[in-house]
PDB file of C-alpha atoms in Angstrom:
ATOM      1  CA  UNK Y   1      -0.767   3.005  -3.853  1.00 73.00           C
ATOM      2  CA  UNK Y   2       2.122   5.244  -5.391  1.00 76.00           C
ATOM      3  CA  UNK Y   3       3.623   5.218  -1.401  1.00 88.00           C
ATOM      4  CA  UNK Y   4       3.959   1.598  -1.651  1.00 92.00           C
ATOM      5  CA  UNK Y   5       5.978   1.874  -4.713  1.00 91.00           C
ATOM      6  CA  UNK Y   6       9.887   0.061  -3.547  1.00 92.00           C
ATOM      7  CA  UNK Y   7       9.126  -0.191  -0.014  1.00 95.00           C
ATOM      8  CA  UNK Y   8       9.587  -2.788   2.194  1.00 96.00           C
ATOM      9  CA  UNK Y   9       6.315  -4.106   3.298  1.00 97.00           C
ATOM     10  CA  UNK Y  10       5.901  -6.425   6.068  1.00 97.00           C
ATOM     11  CA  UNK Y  11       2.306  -8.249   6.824  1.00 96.00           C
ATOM     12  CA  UNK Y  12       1.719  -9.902  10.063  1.00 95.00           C
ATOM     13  CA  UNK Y  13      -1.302 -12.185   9.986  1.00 92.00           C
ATOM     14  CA  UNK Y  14      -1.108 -12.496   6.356  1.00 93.00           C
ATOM     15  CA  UNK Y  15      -2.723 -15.304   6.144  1.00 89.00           C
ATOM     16  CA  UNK Y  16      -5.975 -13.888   8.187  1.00 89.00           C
ATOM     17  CA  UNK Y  17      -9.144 -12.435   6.167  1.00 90.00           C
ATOM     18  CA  UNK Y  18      -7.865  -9.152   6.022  1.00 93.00           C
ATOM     19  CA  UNK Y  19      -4.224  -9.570   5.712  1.00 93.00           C
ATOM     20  CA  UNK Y  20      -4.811 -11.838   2.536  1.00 91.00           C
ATOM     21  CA  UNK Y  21      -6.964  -9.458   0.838  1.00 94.00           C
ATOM     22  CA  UNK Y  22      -4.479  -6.647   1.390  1.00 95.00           C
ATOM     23  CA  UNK Y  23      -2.409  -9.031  -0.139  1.00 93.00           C
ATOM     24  CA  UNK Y  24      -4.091  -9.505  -3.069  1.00 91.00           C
ATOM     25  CA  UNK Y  25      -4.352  -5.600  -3.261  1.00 93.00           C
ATOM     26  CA  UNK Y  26      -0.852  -4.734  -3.356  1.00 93.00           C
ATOM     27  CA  UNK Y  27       0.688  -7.815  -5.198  1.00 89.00           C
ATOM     28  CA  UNK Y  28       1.113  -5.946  -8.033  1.00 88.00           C
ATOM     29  CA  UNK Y  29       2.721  -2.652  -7.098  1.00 90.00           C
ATOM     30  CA  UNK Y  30       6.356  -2.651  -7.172  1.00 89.00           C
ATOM     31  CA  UNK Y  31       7.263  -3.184  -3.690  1.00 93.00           C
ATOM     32  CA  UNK Y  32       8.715  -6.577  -1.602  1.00 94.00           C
ATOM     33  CA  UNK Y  33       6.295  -8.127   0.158  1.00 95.00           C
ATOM     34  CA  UNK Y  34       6.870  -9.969   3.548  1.00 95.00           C
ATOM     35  CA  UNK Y  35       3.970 -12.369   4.801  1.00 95.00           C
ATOM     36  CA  UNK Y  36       4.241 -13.269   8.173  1.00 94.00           C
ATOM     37  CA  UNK Y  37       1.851 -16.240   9.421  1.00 91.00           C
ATOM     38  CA  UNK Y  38       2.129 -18.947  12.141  1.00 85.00           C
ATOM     39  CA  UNK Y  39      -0.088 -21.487  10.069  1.00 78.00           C
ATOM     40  CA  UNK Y  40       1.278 -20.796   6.384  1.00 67.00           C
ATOM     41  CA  UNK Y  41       3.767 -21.983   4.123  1.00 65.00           C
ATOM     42  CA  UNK Y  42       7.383 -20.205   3.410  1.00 57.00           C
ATOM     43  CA  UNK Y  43       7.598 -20.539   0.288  1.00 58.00           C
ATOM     44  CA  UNK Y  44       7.628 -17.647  -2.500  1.00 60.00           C
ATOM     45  CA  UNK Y  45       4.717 -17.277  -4.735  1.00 66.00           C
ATOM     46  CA  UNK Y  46       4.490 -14.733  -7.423  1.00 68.00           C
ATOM     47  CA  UNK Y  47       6.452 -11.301  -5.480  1.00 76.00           C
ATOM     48  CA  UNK Y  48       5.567 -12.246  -1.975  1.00 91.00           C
ATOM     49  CA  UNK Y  49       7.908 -13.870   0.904  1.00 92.00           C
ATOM     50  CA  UNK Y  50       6.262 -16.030   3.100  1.00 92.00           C
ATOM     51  CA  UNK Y  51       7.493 -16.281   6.449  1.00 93.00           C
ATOM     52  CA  UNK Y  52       6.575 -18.468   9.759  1.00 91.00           C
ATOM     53  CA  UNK Y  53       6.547 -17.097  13.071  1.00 91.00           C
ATOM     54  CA  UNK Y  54       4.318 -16.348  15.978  1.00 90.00           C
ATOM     55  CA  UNK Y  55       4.129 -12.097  16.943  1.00 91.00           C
ATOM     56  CA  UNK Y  56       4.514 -13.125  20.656  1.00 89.00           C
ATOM     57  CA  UNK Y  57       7.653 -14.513  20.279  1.00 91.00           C
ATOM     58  CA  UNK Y  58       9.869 -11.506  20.304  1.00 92.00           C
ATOM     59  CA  UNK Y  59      12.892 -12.846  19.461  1.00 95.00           C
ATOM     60  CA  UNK Y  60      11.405 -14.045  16.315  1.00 94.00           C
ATOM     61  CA  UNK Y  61       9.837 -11.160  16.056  1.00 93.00           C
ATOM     62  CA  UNK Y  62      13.419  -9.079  16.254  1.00 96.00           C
ATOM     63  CA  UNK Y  63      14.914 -11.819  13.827  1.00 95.00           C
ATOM     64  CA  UNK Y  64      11.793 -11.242  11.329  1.00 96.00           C
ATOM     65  CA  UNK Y  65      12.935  -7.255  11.717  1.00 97.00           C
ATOM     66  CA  UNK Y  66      16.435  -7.766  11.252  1.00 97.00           C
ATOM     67  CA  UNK Y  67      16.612  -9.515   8.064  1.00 96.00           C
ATOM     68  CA  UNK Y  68      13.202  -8.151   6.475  1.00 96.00           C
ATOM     69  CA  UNK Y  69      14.049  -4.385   7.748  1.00 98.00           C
ATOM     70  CA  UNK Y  70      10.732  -3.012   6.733  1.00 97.00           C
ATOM     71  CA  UNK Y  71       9.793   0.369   5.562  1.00 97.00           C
ATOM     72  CA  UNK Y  72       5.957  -0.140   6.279  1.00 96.00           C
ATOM     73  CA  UNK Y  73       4.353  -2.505   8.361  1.00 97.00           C
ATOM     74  CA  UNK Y  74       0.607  -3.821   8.670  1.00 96.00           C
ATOM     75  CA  UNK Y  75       0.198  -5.650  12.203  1.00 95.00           C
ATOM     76  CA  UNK Y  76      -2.697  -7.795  11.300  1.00 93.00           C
ATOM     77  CA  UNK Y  77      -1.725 -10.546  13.528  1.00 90.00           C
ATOM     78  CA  UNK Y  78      -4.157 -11.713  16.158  1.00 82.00           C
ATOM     79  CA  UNK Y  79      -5.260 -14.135  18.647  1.00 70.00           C
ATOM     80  CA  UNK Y  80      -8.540 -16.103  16.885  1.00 67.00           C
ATOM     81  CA  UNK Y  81     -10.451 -17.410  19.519  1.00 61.00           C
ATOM     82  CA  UNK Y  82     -14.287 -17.952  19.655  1.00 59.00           C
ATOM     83  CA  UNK Y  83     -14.266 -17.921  23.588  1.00 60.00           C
ATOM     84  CA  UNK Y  84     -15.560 -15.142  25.056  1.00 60.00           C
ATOM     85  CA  UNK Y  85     -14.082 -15.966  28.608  1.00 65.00           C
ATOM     86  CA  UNK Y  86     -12.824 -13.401  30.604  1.00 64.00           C
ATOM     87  CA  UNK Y  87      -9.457 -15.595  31.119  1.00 68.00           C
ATOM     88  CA  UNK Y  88      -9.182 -15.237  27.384  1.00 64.00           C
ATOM     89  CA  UNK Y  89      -9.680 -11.472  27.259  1.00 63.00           C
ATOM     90  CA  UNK Y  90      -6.090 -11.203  28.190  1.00 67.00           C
ATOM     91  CA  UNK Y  91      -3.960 -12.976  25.961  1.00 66.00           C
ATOM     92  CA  UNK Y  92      -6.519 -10.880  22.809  1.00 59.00           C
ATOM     93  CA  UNK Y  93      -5.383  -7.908  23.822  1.00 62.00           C
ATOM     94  CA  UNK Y  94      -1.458  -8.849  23.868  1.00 65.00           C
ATOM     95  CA  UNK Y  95      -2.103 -10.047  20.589  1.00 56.00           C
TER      96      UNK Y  95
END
């Protein structure tokens, strides 16, 4: 964890399974978090920054970059679907 010590961490799909528990891993190490989520709050609790945006929009996405500028980021972000339809292979893979 001493790499994550005052860097700039961005999390996309923080809200997801994994991205949480990362979360919850690294709360405590002196770095800034960014959380980025389509479905959460934006509000700051304990160190972390909670952001809302979607990664397919890309000019969020560049606007998210721009004022966060991170040093390290975990893409966690992804398209949740239980279908297993080949229409719907697609848009998992962009995601």
């Amino acid at each position: 964890m001493e790499g994550l010590s005052g860097k700039t961490i961005l999390i996309t799909g923080a809200s997801g399974f994994i991205g949480s528990h990362l979360i919850n891993r690294i709360k405590d190490v002196d770095c800034f978090i960014y959380a980025l989520s389509r479905n959460h709050n934006t509000e700051k609790r304990d160190t972390i920054h909670w952001m809302n945006a979607d990664v397919s929009d890309q000019e969020r996405l560049k606007e998210v970059f721009t004022q966060v500028k991170p040093n390290i980021v975990f893409h966690l972000a992804s398209q949740v679907t239980g279908n297993r339809a080949v229409n719907q292979v697609e848009p998992t893979l962009r995601s």
